Backbone as ProteinMPNN parsed JSONL, in Angstrom:
{"seq_chain_A": "MSSLKLKLENNCFYHIYNIGIEERIIFEAKKDILRFQNAIEYYQNSSNPFRFSFRNKKNNIENTSAKKLVEVLVFCLMPNHFHLILKQISDNGISLFMSKLTNSYVRYFNQKSKRLGPLFKSSFKFSKLENIDELIKVSRYIHLDPLKSNIVTNLDTFPFSSYSQYVNNSAGFCNTNIILNTYNNSQEYKNFIQDQEDYQKSLEDLKSQIFE", "coords_chain_A": {"N_chain_A": [[-7.409, 11.921, 7.609], [-6.304, 14.735, 5.223], [-3.764, 14.64, 2.536], [-3.262, 17.566, 2.863], [-2.745, 18.976, 4.957], [-0.589, 18.634, 5.83], [2.803, 18.688, 6.936], [4.612, 15.855, 5.91], [7.372, 13.804, 7.178], [10.482, 12.856, 6.757], [11.927, 9.679, 7.198], [9.304, 8.472, 9.223], [6.431, 6.533, 9.626], [3.876, 5.905, 7.529], [-0.018, 5.626, 7.394], [-1.352, 4.612, 4.764], [-4.166, 5.288, 2.223], [-6.543, 5.165, -0.525], [-9.389, 4.881, -2.542], [-11.559, 5.029, -4.733], [-13.781, 7.615, -6.895], [-16.659, 8.185, -6.013], [-16.678, 5.53, -4.576], [-16.446, 3.515, -6.63], [-15.057, 0.636, -8.375], [-12.458, 0.734, -8.951], [-9.928, -1.06, -9.392], [-10.566, -3.467, -12.111], [-9.959, -5.772, -13.523], [-7.832, -8.589, -13.338], [-5.098, -7.736, -14.392], [-5.255, -5.332, -14.182], [-4.802, -4.546, -11.21], [-2.658, -6.029, -11.545], [-0.859, -3.739, -12.675], [-1.17, -1.53, -10.929], [0.33, -2.955, -8.852], [2.841, -3.508, -9.804], [3.247, -0.747, -10.092], [3.585, 0.238, -7.936], [5.885, -0.572, -6.981], [8.362, 0.308, -8.793], [7.944, 2.958, -8.821], [8.702, 3.512, -6.434], [11.191, 4.805, -6.726], [13.583, 7.681, -6.75], [13.969, 10.499, -9.166], [13.71, 9.407, -11.701], [13.76, 8.458, -15.307], [11.976, 7.854, -16.563], [8.214, 6.684, -17.859], [5.807, 4.943, -16.51], [6.1, 0.75, -17.615], [4.192, -1.941, -18.898], [5.92, -3.164, -20.745], [8.735, -2.228, -20.387], [9.087, -2.154, -17.988], [11.006, -4.067, -16.382], [13.615, -3.544, -17.395], [13.668, -0.988, -16.813], [13.603, -0.595, -13.558], [15.951, -1.597, -13.055], [17.815, 0.099, -13.854], [17.502, 2.488, -12.595], [17.94, 5.488, -10.173], [19.29, 5.038, -7.596], [18.844, 5.895, -5.192], [15.732, 6.448, -3.001], [12.328, 7.168, -2.917], [10.23, 6.685, -1.016], [10.296, 3.842, 1.28], [8.123, 0.911, 1.214], [6.322, -0.634, 3.216], [3.867, -2.15, 3.606], [0.862, -3.328, 1.827], [-2.383, -3.223, 0.064], [-4.545, -4.182, -2.355], [-7.781, -3.555, -2.648], [-10.547, -4.155, -4.171], [-12.045, -1.474, -4.787], [-10.683, 0.429, -3.037], [-7.252, 1.097, -1.448], [-4.725, 0.296, 0.603], [-1.852, 1.236, 2.059], [1.834, 1.04, 3.764], [4.419, 3.104, 4.324], [7.163, 4.56, 4.556], [8.523, 7.207, 4.387], [11.605, 8.512, 2.966], [12.593, 10.209, 1.415], [12.768, 13.937, 1.495], [9.367, 15.469, 1.148], [8.851, 12.541, -0.101], [6.937, 10.591, 0.316], [4.54, 12.774, -0.716], [5.428, 12.845, -3.8], [5.597, 9.982, -4.382], [3.166, 9.181, -4.118], [1.873, 10.883, -6.669], [3.238, 10.046, -8.545], [2.13, 7.956, -8.516], [-0.663, 7.181, -8.352], [-1.901, 8.98, -10.509], [0.198, 8.132, -12.765], [-1.351, 5.628, -13.09], [-3.917, 6.185, -13.108], [-4.134, 7.232, -16.032], [-3.302, 5.448, -17.084], [-5.641, 3.907, -16.758], [-7.654, 5.238, -17.775], [-7.618, 5.268, -20.426], [-7.397, 2.399, -21.129], [-10.574, 2.597, -20.688], [-11.814, 4.289, -21.747], [-12.73, 6.313, -21.26], [-12.711, 10.14, -19.301], [-11.509, 12.312, -16.409], [-11.308, 12.472, -13.267], [-10.157, 9.341, -11.23], [-9.888, 8.57, -8.382], [-10.981, 8.838, -5.428], [-9.899, 11.692, -3.958], [-6.714, 13.253, -3.627], [-5.199, 11.544, -1.488], [-5.502, 10.212, 1.432], [-4.191, 9.941, 4.865], [-2.343, 8.956, 7.896], [-0.338, 9.519, 10.315], [1.927, 7.095, 12.073], [2.439, 6.019, 15.195], [4.494, 4.638, 16.667], [5.863, 1.617, 17.03], [4.194, -0.132, 17.523], [1.779, 1.188, 16.856], [1.999, 0.489, 14.51], [2.566, -2.16, 13.85], [-0.348, -3.254, 15.305], [-1.598, -1.603, 12.766], [-0.574, -3.359, 10.512], [-1.502, -5.344, 10.591], [-4.52, -4.975, 10.362], [-4.907, -3.883, 8.11], [-3.663, -6.111, 6.568], [-6.161, -7.726, 6.912], [-7.96, -7.108, 5.386], [-9.233, -8.232, 3.02], [-10.34, -10.39, 4.263], [-12.414, -9.27, 6.083], [-13.969, -8.002, 4.032], [-14.703, -10.035, 2.876], [-13.986, -10.776, 0.647], [-13.072, -12.896, 0.206], [-12.119, -16.185, 1.999], [-10.282, -17.287, 3.444], [-6.74, -16.123, 3.996], [-4.122, -16.55, 3.089], [-5.179, -17.44, 0.171], [-5.48, -14.557, -0.892], [-3.59, -12.756, -3.371], [-2.799, -10.445, -3.654], [-2.092, -8.475, -2.043], [0.585, -7.694, 0.615], [0.993, -9.541, 2.692], [1.448, -12.594, 1.649], [4.225, -12.096, 1.619], [5.02, -11.668, 4.641], [4.135, -13.852, 6.049], [4.428, -16.093, 4.779], [7.385, -16.025, 3.597], [7.426, -15.158, 0.977], [8.663, -13.753, -2.385], [9.573, -10.097, -2.735], [8.428, -6.658, -3.096], [8.005, -5.32, -0.575], [9.804, -4.024, 2.667], [9.817, -6.4, 5.376], [11.288, -6.288, 7.485], [10.536, -4.401, 9.43], [9.062, -4.719, 10.711], [8.4, -7.65, 11.332], [10.78, -7.974, 12.746], [10.055, -7.583, 15.012], [8.924, -10.116, 16.344], [9.708, -13.707, 16.616], [9.636, -15.035, 14.851], [7.993, -15.916, 11.814], [5.402, -17.059, 11.953], [4.398, -16.424, 14.428], [3.567, -14.217, 13.776], [1.398, -14.018, 11.54], [0.288, -15.84, 13.629], [-0.377, -13.513, 15.618], [-2.106, -12.022, 13.465], [-4.061, -13.256, 12.714], [-5.245, -13.174, 15.173], [-8.386, -12.895, 16.214], [-10.401, -12.172, 18.389], [-8.59, -9.958, 19.937], [-7.629, -8.634, 17.881], [-10.66, -7.648, 17.482], [-10.836, -5.576, 19.852], [-8.677, -4.544, 19.318], [-9.364, -2.317, 17.93], [-10.694, -0.233, 18.547], [-8.89, 1.868, 19.519], [-7.541, 2.015, 16.869], [-8.99, 3.657, 15.832], [-7.979, 7.009, 14.914], [-5.945, 5.671, 12.87], [-6.983, 4.383, 10.966], [-8.79, 4.153, 7.821], [-12.434, 4.477, 7.274]], "CA_chain_A": [[-6.385, 13.343, 6.997], [-6.141, 15.224, 4.049], [-2.303, 14.967, 2.251], [-2.732, 18.925, 2.028], [-2.578, 19.682, 5.761], [0.325, 18.164, 6.867], [4.416, 18.172, 6.017], [5.387, 14.5, 6.005], [8.473, 13.865, 8.125], [11.676, 12.007, 6.559], [11.782, 8.445, 8.36], [8.756, 8.139, 9.838], [5.59, 5.593, 9.282], [2.685, 6.968, 7.662], [-0.95, 4.74, 6.4], [-2.116, 5.781, 3.394], [-5.63, 5.124, 1.855], [-7.494, 6.066, -1.332], [-10.897, 4.668, -2.23], [-12.519, 5.326, -5.994], [-14.568, 8.597, -6.811], [-18.601, 7.744, -5.642], [-16.352, 4.214, -4.227], [-16.42, 2.955, -7.937], [-14.5, 0.048, -8.5], [-10.624, 0.885, -9.561], [-9.406, -2.015, -9.869], [-11.778, -4.22, -12.948], [-9.282, -7.4, -13.936], [-6.316, -8.926, -12.615], [-4.128, -6.954, -15.094], [-5.134, -3.606, -13.433], [-4.447, -4.775, -10.1], [-0.599, -6.188, -11.563], [-0.399, -3.103, -13.555], [-0.931, -0.948, -10.024], [1.35, -3.3, -7.747], [4.109, -3.308, -10.361], [3.935, 0.465, -10.595], [4.218, 0.791, -5.935], [7.56, -1.486, -6.78], [8.637, 0.945, -10.044], [8.144, 4.735, -8.531], [9.446, 3.781, -4.969], [12.55, 5.585, -6.775], [13.446, 9.416, -7.397], [14.886, 10.295, -10.644], [13.372, 7.883, -12.698], [13.23, 9.109, -16.07], [11.04, 6.915, -17.439], [7.004, 6.42, -17.276], [5.725, 2.776, -16.145], [4.888, 0.366, -18.931], [4.993, -3.097, -18.594], [7.002, -3.441, -21.635], [9.945, -1.749, -20.286], [9.172, -1.981, -16.426], [12.411, -4.477, -15.405], [14.841, -2.747, -17.704], [13.693, 0.898, -15.931], [13.792, -0.696, -12.56], [17.231, -2.07, -13.426], [18.765, 1.57, -14.162], [16.678, 3.323, -11.616], [18.839, 5.371, -9.605], [19.364, 3.859, -6.076], [17.671, 6.665, -4.346], [14.759, 5.981, -3.097], [11.124, 8.273, -2.095], [9.922, 5.607, 0.419], [10.449, 2.427, 1.297], [7.063, -0.056, 1.423], [6.126, -1.807, 4.318], [3.016, -2.987, 3.529], [0.035, -3.207, 0.953], [-3.735, -4.559, 0.193], [-5.239, -3.637, -3.209], [-9.158, -4.009, -2.814], [-11.686, -3.788, -5.75], [-12.409, 0.044, -4.735], [-9.776, 1.26, -2.475], [-6.372, 0.298, -1.567], [-4.136, 0.647, 1.59], [-0.158, 1.385, 2.03], [1.955, 1.613, 5.101], [4.804, 3.839, 3.851], [8.122, 4.87, 5.068], [9.406, 8.616, 3.483], [12.93, 8.322, 2.575], [13.329, 11.491, 0.694], [11.84, 15.094, 1.335], [8.386, 15.508, -0.046], [8.781, 11.394, -0.959], [5.312, 10.281, -0.057], [3.746, 13.274, -1.542], [6.059, 12.664, -5.186], [5.672, 8.61, -4.918], [1.731, 8.781, -4.625], [1.441, 11.591, -7.165], [3.554, 9.642, -9.822], [2.206, 6.255, -8.728], [-2.199, 7.686, -9.253], [-1.244, 9.722, -12.299], [0.18, 6.448, -13.687], [-2.886, 4.915, -12.93], [-5.428, 7.112, -14.401], [-4.327, 7.788, -17.259], [-3.961, 3.982, -18.132], [-7.305, 3.12, -16.942], [-8.551, 6.378, -18.78], [-7.451, 4.665, -22.066], [-7.841, 1.483, -21.398], [-11.85, 2.159, -20.565], [-12.156, 5.282, -23.099], [-13.146, 7.945, -19.682], [-12.2, 11.007, -18.328], [-11.521, 12.728, -15.537], [-10.355, 11.629, -11.943], [-10.725, 8.082, -10.696], [-9.991, 8.639, -6.529], [-12.533, 10.623, -4.214], [-9.06, 12.424, -3.206], [-5.205, 13.039, -3.596], [-4.899, 10.676, -0.795], [-5.193, 10.302, 3.114], [-2.86, 9.243, 5.524], [-2.137, 9.134, 8.877], [1.216, 8.992, 10.571], [2.112, 5.786, 12.736], [3.453, 6.967, 16.061], [5.509, 3.832, 17.248], [5.609, 0.277, 16.483], [2.725, -0.568, 17.993], [0.423, 0.917, 16.016], [2.617, 0.369, 12.914], [2.003, -3.279, 13.619], [-1.6, -3.203, 14.508], [-2.587, -1.25, 11.252], [-0.881, -3.761, 9.656], [-3.073, -6.529, 10.668], [-6.159, -4.268, 10.265], [-4.713, -4.089, 6.458], [-4.039, -8.131, 5.98], [-7.196, -8.192, 7.104], [-9.162, -6.196, 4.746], [-9.928, -8.794, 2.299], [-11.059, -11.158, 4.688], [-13.452, -8.494, 6.444], [-14.425, -6.958, 3.161], [-15.814, -10.967, 2.258], [-13.119, -11.242, -0.766], [-11.586, -14.35, 0.622], [-12.518, -16.785, 3.474], [-8.61, -17.271, 3.431], [-5.79, -14.943, 3.22], [-3.496, -17.486, 2.319], [-5.73, -17.382, -1.37], [-6.005, -13.464, -1.329], [-2.0, -12.437, -3.776], [-2.697, -8.797, -4.025], [-1.31, -7.955, -0.797], [2.484, -7.931, 1.1], [0.552, -10.719, 3.667], [2.292, -13.932, 1.755], [5.431, -12.125, 2.056], [4.579, -11.719, 5.703], [3.826, -15.217, 6.432], [5.304, -17.124, 3.753], [8.297, -15.464, 3.089], [7.693, -14.695, -0.325], [9.57, -12.523, -2.966], [8.281, -9.413, -3.12], [9.26, -4.99, -3.076], [8.483, -4.763, 0.629], [10.244, -4.113, 3.87], [9.268, -6.573, 5.804], [11.974, -6.927, 8.557], [10.75, -3.285, 10.757], [7.817, -5.098, 11.635], [8.73, -8.965, 11.634], [12.104, -8.281, 13.839], [9.106, -7.689, 16.888], [8.662, -11.58, 16.552], [10.786, -14.609, 16.774], [9.399, -15.693, 13.627], [6.48, -15.24, 10.704], [4.479, -17.815, 12.223], [4.304, -15.23, 15.142], [3.428, -12.168, 13.055], [0.668, -14.893, 11.183], [-1.263, -15.531, 14.64], [-1.373, -12.166, 15.7], [-3.07, -11.473, 12.456], [-5.367, -14.306, 13.224], [-6.192, -13.562, 16.62], [-9.854, -11.777, 16.302], [-10.478, -11.465, 19.407], [-7.301, -8.852, 20.548], [-7.953, -7.285, 16.447], [-11.723, -6.424, 17.38], [-10.628, -5.019, 21.154], [-7.631, -3.359, 19.639], [-9.931, -1.615, 16.493], [-11.247, 1.103, 18.753], [-7.556, 2.528, 19.341], [-7.184, 2.16, 15.822], [-9.953, 5.168, 15.104], [-7.121, 7.656, 13.99], [-4.882, 5.808, 12.38], [-7.4, 3.554, 10.019], [-9.901, 5.037, 7.383], [-13.338, 2.993, 6.789]], "C_chain_A": [[-5.979, 13.57, 6.024], [-4.449, 15.445, 4.138], [-1.979, 16.391, 2.43], [-2.118, 19.327, 3.494], [-1.682, 19.6, 6.614], [1.817, 17.606, 6.106], [5.035, 16.595, 6.405], [6.671, 14.246, 6.408], [9.072, 12.426, 7.649], [11.432, 10.581, 7.955], [10.413, 8.371, 9.339], [7.236, 6.957, 8.984], [3.956, 6.049, 8.676], [1.762, 5.509, 7.029], [-1.305, 5.453, 5.81], [-2.996, 4.962, 2.572], [-5.791, 5.995, 0.83], [-8.703, 5.122, -1.958], [-11.434, 5.652, -3.776], [-13.707, 6.233, -6.064], [-15.815, 8.071, -6.492], [-17.881, 5.997, -5.263], [-16.601, 3.415, -5.2], [-15.17, 2.084, -7.75], [-13.273, 0.559, -9.646], [-10.156, -0.191, -10.149], [-10.477, -2.983, -11.397], [-11.238, -5.345, -13.435], [-8.016, -7.375, -12.906], [-5.105, -8.128, -13.526], [-4.063, -5.4, -14.034], [-4.345, -3.72, -12.33], [-2.45, -5.155, -10.601], [-0.072, -4.81, -11.647], [0.163, -1.596, -12.301], [0.514, -1.337, -9.733], [2.634, -3.305, -8.631], [4.402, -1.521, -10.373], [4.14, 0.81, -8.702], [5.384, 0.655, -6.32], [8.628, 0.097, -7.352], [8.708, 2.563, -9.363], [8.09, 4.915, -6.748], [11.059, 4.969, -5.033], [12.131, 6.574, -7.292], [14.072, 9.093, -8.732], [14.665, 9.428, -11.283], [12.72, 8.687, -13.972], [12.662, 9.129, -16.892], [9.981, 6.968, -16.99], [7.221, 5.037, -17.219], [5.535, 2.335, -17.275], [5.493, -1.097, -18.609], [6.296, -3.827, -19.813], [8.662, -2.995, -21.149], [10.58, -1.917, -18.438], [10.915, -3.043, -15.638], [13.674, -3.368, -15.948], [15.194, -1.353, -16.748], [14.089, 0.593, -14.277], [15.42, -0.657, -12.339], [18.633, -0.859, -13.264], [17.975, 2.421, -13.498], [17.866, 4.335, -10.736], [18.117, 4.845, -7.89], [18.218, 4.676, -5.257], [15.769, 6.732, -4.355], [13.673, 7.598, -2.424], [11.007, 8.312, -1.472], [10.159, 4.602, 0.068], [8.939, 1.909, 1.496], [7.249, -0.698, 1.907], [4.861, -3.044, 4.023], [1.916, -2.539, 2.718], [-1.224, -3.905, 0.584], [-4.218, -4.01, -1.072], [-6.663, -4.569, -3.104], [-9.408, -3.494, -4.563], [-11.667, -2.49, -6.221], [-11.624, 0.729, -4.286], [-8.563, 0.686, -2.535], [-5.739, 0.441, -0.259], [-2.285, 0.545, 1.122], [0.147, 1.828, 3.225], [3.713, 2.128, 4.273], [5.982, 4.139, 4.769], [8.387, 6.027, 4.223], [11.134, 8.469, 4.029], [13.237, 9.831, 2.68], [12.241, 12.927, 1.36], [10.777, 15.253, 0.535], [8.188, 14.035, -0.884], [7.602, 10.817, -0.764], [4.768, 11.184, -0.826], [3.766, 13.088, -3.556], [5.425, 11.27, -5.597], [3.9, 8.731, -5.417], [1.412, 9.654, -5.627], [1.965, 11.08, -8.55], [2.487, 8.33, -9.568], [0.337, 6.261, -9.103], [-2.372, 8.106, -10.502], [-1.18, 8.763, -12.963], [-1.16, 5.903, -14.141], [-3.925, 4.897, -14.018], [-5.046, 7.128, -15.529], [-3.879, 6.5, -18.086], [-5.264, 3.376, -17.885], [-8.121, 3.895, -17.633], [-8.495, 5.914, -20.043], [-7.779, 4.066, -22.016], [-9.851, 1.863, -21.5], [-12.867, 3.374, -20.834], [-12.855, 6.081, -22.18], [-12.456, 8.955, -19.679], [-12.297, 11.533, -16.962], [-10.964, 11.726, -14.347], [-11.045, 10.246, -11.646], [-10.575, 8.097, -8.991], [-10.369, 9.769, -6.227], [-11.373, 12.012, -4.107], [-8.115, 12.349, -3.547], [-5.119, 11.681, -3.002], [-4.976, 10.922, 0.181], [-4.567, 9.539, 3.972], [-2.764, 9.539, 7.347], [-0.721, 8.498, 9.871], [1.508, 7.836, 11.827], [2.898, 6.301, 13.93], [4.974, 6.056, 16.644], [5.425, 2.408, 16.806], [4.531, -0.474, 16.478], [1.348, -0.849, 17.074], [0.816, 0.783, 14.663], [2.256, -1.372, 12.853], [0.704, -4.11, 13.512], [-2.24, -2.646, 13.249], [-2.119, -2.214, 10.598], [-1.877, -4.899, 9.601], [-4.161, -5.988, 10.411], [-5.685, -4.454, 8.117], [-4.979, -5.441, 5.658], [-5.125, -8.217, 5.971], [-8.215, -8.238, 6.557], [-9.959, -7.488, 3.593], [-11.036, -10.09, 2.955], [-12.509, -10.461, 5.662], [-14.269, -8.069, 5.581], [-15.341, -8.589, 2.768], [-15.052, -11.366, 0.478], [-13.051, -12.548, -0.892], [-12.328, -14.937, 1.858], [-11.284, -17.427, 4.138], [-7.819, -16.258, 3.24], [-4.818, -15.753, 2.758], [-3.988, -17.31, 0.329], [-5.521, -15.998, -1.767], [-4.179, -13.017, -2.102], [-2.379, -10.692, -3.774], [-2.246, -7.915, -2.54], [0.507, -8.437, -0.096], [1.858, -9.282, 2.535], [1.446, -11.893, 3.241], [3.67, -13.227, 2.188], [6.036, -12.025, 3.631], [4.961, -13.047, 6.141], [4.397, -16.328, 5.564], [6.974, -17.066, 3.148], [8.885, -15.142, 1.545], [8.383, -13.693, -1.283], [8.7, -11.753, -2.822], [9.116, -7.922, -2.783], [9.39, -4.602, -1.745], [9.005, -5.214, 1.333], [9.697, -5.046, 4.691], [10.134, -6.834, 7.352], [11.599, -5.712, 9.882], [10.068, -4.666, 11.299], [8.36, -7.031, 12.572], [9.988, -9.582, 12.809], [11.159, -8.08, 15.193], [9.18, -9.064, 16.834], [10.117, -12.48, 16.124], [10.875, -14.988, 15.186], [7.869, -15.293, 12.753], [5.268, -16.261, 11.176], [3.943, -17.469, 13.507], [3.35, -14.55, 14.93], [2.021, -13.299, 12.649], [-0.256, -15.044, 12.586], [-1.601, -14.591, 15.568], [-1.939, -11.808, 14.624], [-4.416, -12.346, 12.73], [-6.738, -14.54, 14.165], [-7.36, -12.132, 16.675], [-9.97, -11.079, 17.415], [-9.769, -10.095, 19.963], [-7.29, -8.06, 18.894], [-9.151, -6.651, 17.064], [-11.024, -5.195, 18.674], [-9.448, -3.589, 20.978], [-8.408, -1.815, 18.376], [-10.395, -0.153, 17.28], [-10.061, 1.919, 19.284], [-7.143, 2.63, 18.175], [-7.767, 3.388, 15.138], [-8.954, 5.948, 14.292], [-6.735, 7.515, 12.916], [-5.736, 4.549, 10.681], [-8.358, 4.51, 9.622], [-11.413, 3.893, 7.513], [-13.979, 3.611, 5.455]], "O_chain_A": [[-5.173, 12.754, 5.577], [-3.828, 16.002, 5.042], [-0.813, 16.752, 2.277], [-1.066, 19.965, 3.457], [-1.639, 20.108, 7.734], [2.036, 16.733, 5.266], [5.93, 16.441, 7.236], [7.349, 14.729, 5.501], [8.609, 11.309, 7.884], [10.976, 10.594, 9.098], [10.756, 8.141, 10.499], [7.261, 6.748, 7.771], [3.055, 6.458, 9.408], [2.305, 4.578, 6.434], [-1.587, 6.638, 5.987], [-2.544, 3.878, 2.204], [-5.456, 7.179, 0.866], [-8.63, 4.196, -1.151], [-11.626, 6.867, -3.725], [-14.697, 5.872, -5.428], [-15.839, 6.993, -7.085], [-18.606, 5.105, -5.704], [-17.07, 2.349, -4.802], [-14.241, 2.55, -7.09], [-13.339, 0.677, -10.87], [-9.982, -0.257, -11.366], [-11.619, -2.665, -11.066], [-12.088, -6.117, -13.88], [-7.503, -6.584, -12.114], [-4.039, -8.062, -12.913], [-3.185, -4.758, -13.457], [-3.267, -3.127, -12.298], [-1.413, -4.685, -10.134], [0.909, -4.483, -10.979], [1.161, -0.886, -12.422], [1.535, -0.713, -10.022], [3.637, -3.044, -7.967], [5.513, -1.045, -10.607], [4.919, 1.701, -8.366], [6.148, 1.601, -6.132], [9.366, 0.76, -6.624], [9.729, 3.221, -9.563], [7.7, 5.839, -6.035], [11.694, 5.574, -4.17], [11.109, 6.785, -7.946], [14.495, 8.054, -9.24], [15.507, 8.552, -11.478], [11.671, 9.331, -13.945], [12.579, 9.929, -17.824], [9.968, 7.244, -15.791], [8.114, 4.264, -17.569], [4.958, 3.025, -18.116], [6.623, -1.428, -18.25], [7.184, -4.668, -19.668], [9.641, -3.538, -21.66], [11.679, -1.86, -17.887], [11.627, -2.707, -14.692], [14.402, -2.645, -15.267], [16.209, -0.872, -16.244], [14.804, 1.414, -13.702], [16.011, 0.14, -11.611], [19.781, -0.905, -12.822], [17.774, 3.405, -14.208], [18.925, 3.712, -10.662], [17.048, 4.502, -7.385], [17.127, 4.294, -4.834], [14.927, 6.945, -5.228], [14.04, 8.599, -1.808], [11.252, 9.272, -0.741], [10.276, 4.229, -1.1], [8.359, 2.774, 2.152], [8.1, -1.549, 1.648], [4.881, -4.268, 4.151], [1.79, -1.314, 2.733], [-1.252, -5.126, 0.739], [-4.404, -2.825, -0.792], [-6.771, -5.772, -3.338], [-8.869, -2.909, -5.502], [-11.438, -2.131, -7.376], [-11.505, 1.819, -4.847], [-8.39, -0.167, -3.405], [-6.647, 0.994, 0.363], [-1.724, -0.027, 0.188], [-0.54, 2.614, 3.877], [4.144, 1.224, 3.557], [5.709, 3.921, 5.949], [8.495, 5.677, 3.048], [11.621, 8.361, 5.154], [13.826, 10.48, 3.544], [11.051, 12.749, 1.62], [10.945, 15.225, -0.685], [7.614, 14.014, -1.973], [7.075, 10.443, -1.811], [4.341, 10.679, -1.864], [2.83, 13.14, -4.354], [4.861, 11.117, -6.681], [3.427, 8.502, -6.53], [0.23, 9.393, -5.847], [1.424, 11.455, -9.59], [2.078, 7.756, -10.578], [-0.067, 5.497, -9.98], [-2.973, 7.535, -11.411], [-2.083, 8.351, -13.691], [-1.755, 5.815, -15.215], [-4.425, 4.286, -14.963], [-6.004, 6.979, -16.288], [-3.981, 6.378, -19.307], [-5.85, 2.556, -18.592], [-9.18, 3.477, -18.101], [-9.425, 6.204, -20.796], [-8.841, 4.086, -22.638], [-10.426, 1.327, -22.447], [-14.031, 3.549, -20.476], [-13.848, 6.587, -22.702], [-11.325, 8.762, -20.124], [-13.272, 11.143, -16.319], [-10.407, 10.633, -14.437], [-12.252, 10.049, -11.788], [-11.439, 7.429, -8.422], [-10.257, 10.967, -6.487], [-11.794, 13.168, -4.156], [-7.979, 11.238, -4.057], [-4.984, 10.704, -3.739], [-4.54, 12.055, 0.386], [-4.431, 8.345, 3.707], [-3.291, 10.556, 7.797], [-0.315, 7.345, 10.014], [0.828, 8.242, 12.77], [3.923, 6.956, 13.742], [6.077, 6.522, 16.93], [4.562, 2.276, 15.938], [4.068, -1.253, 15.645], [0.563, -1.736, 16.738], [0.023, 0.952, 13.737], [1.706, -1.817, 11.845], [0.372, -4.966, 12.693], [-3.254, -3.135, 12.752], [-2.943, -2.503, 9.73], [-2.75, -5.212, 8.791], [-5.015, -6.837, 10.152], [-6.249, -5.092, 7.228], [-5.767, -5.819, 4.79], [-5.541, -8.836, 4.992], [-9.197, -8.941, 6.799], [-11.182, -7.528, 3.464], [-12.056, -10.567, 2.457], [-13.503, -11.157, 5.871], [-15.362, -7.689, 5.999], [-16.512, -8.48, 2.407], [-15.512, -11.999, -0.472], [-12.983, -13.209, -1.928], [-13.032, -14.252, 2.6], [-11.323, -18.002, 5.225], [-8.092, -15.445, 2.357], [-4.676, -15.503, 1.561], [-3.164, -17.099, -0.562], [-5.342, -15.885, -2.979], [-3.363, -12.961, -1.182], [-1.429, -9.997, -4.133], [-2.2, -6.695, -2.379], [1.272, -9.343, -0.426], [2.75, -9.769, 3.23], [2.2, -12.349, 4.1], [4.269, -13.766, 3.119], [7.221, -12.236, 3.888], [6.089, -13.276, 6.576], [4.757, -17.42, 6.002], [7.55, -17.897, 2.445], [10.01, -14.968, 1.075], [8.675, -12.638, -0.719], [7.496, -11.998, -2.747], [10.247, -7.951, -2.297], [10.305, -3.871, -1.366], [9.131, -6.438, 1.351], [8.619, -4.543, 5.01], [9.62, -7.516, 8.239], [12.078, -5.835, 11.009], [10.525, -5.45, 12.132], [8.546, -7.391, 13.735], [10.187, -10.651, 13.386], [11.57, -8.42, 16.303], [9.886, -9.294, 17.816], [11.152, -12.114, 15.567], [11.883, -15.175, 14.505], [6.955, -14.546, 13.101], [4.173, -16.118, 10.632], [2.98, -18.152, 13.857], [2.416, -14.272, 15.682], [1.413, -13.499, 13.7], [-1.347, -14.481, 12.678], [-2.638, -14.579, 16.23], [-2.585, -10.81, 14.943], [-5.567, -11.944, 12.907], [-7.834, -15.096, 14.241], [-7.236, -10.952, 17.006], [-9.779, -9.876, 17.595], [-10.495, -9.207, 20.41], [-6.916, -6.889, 18.836], [-9.115, -5.442, 17.29], [-10.769, -4.043, 18.324], [-9.238, -2.543, 21.592], [-7.946, -0.691, 18.183], [-10.435, 0.906, 16.653], [-10.508, 3.031, 19.565], [-6.198, 3.416, 18.105], [-7.274, 4.002, 14.191], [-8.921, 5.724, 13.082], [-6.803, 8.337, 12.002], [-5.116, 4.127, 9.705], [-8.813, 5.403, 10.337], [-11.33, 2.701, 7.809], [-14.716, 2.924, 4.749]]}, "name": "protein", "num_of_chains": 1, "seq": "MSSLKLKLENNCFYHIYNIGIEERIIFEAKKDILRFQNAIEYYQNSSNPFRFSFRNKKNNIENTSAKKLVEVLVFCLMPNHFHLILKQISDNGISLFMSKLTNSYVRYFNQKSKRLGPLFKSSFKFSKLENIDELIKVSRYIHLDPLKSNIVTNLDTFPFSSYSQYVNNSAGFCNTNIILNTYNNSQEYKNFIQDQEDYQKSLEDLKSQIFE"}
């Protein structure tokens, strides 16, 4: 669904997706992914007077208003696209967050690559996750993307997603409580991720929540 056709609601969860124009590579090196990943954390907050940069990132985050635009639950950064699950906190929060995030990255990428023009295919696509079951199943779809795309053969070796936060309790900026609170422990969630048979059965039901 286009980002322009529906007003997004506060305290609701959305699967957000975008891909490179002409499906081109948008993360050419590890430093590109790290910049985008750190910018996700940085731009969650509203009323931030600074543009993101590596040099002042830590100081800027510490001095940013506590008010948030969005809360990030899940992310996965792939070579030519990315997935997020966001909870909107403030009015128009997701649209503002995505605008700041992608515009910042496009400026960085174009300057680095000495290019002009858009980098992403569209502003972004989204789908509302109507209940906790949809939220959990889409989180699995997202976390499995590196495996399904043959980027890795073991999800534990892929560092550019929130998977490690969920299954290894690694430090990070995602709120894992909403999903993990439905399980007795993180191992149960990991088992759910790895249940390929159940995953295949659920794909048909998830067509409106995922974007191929």
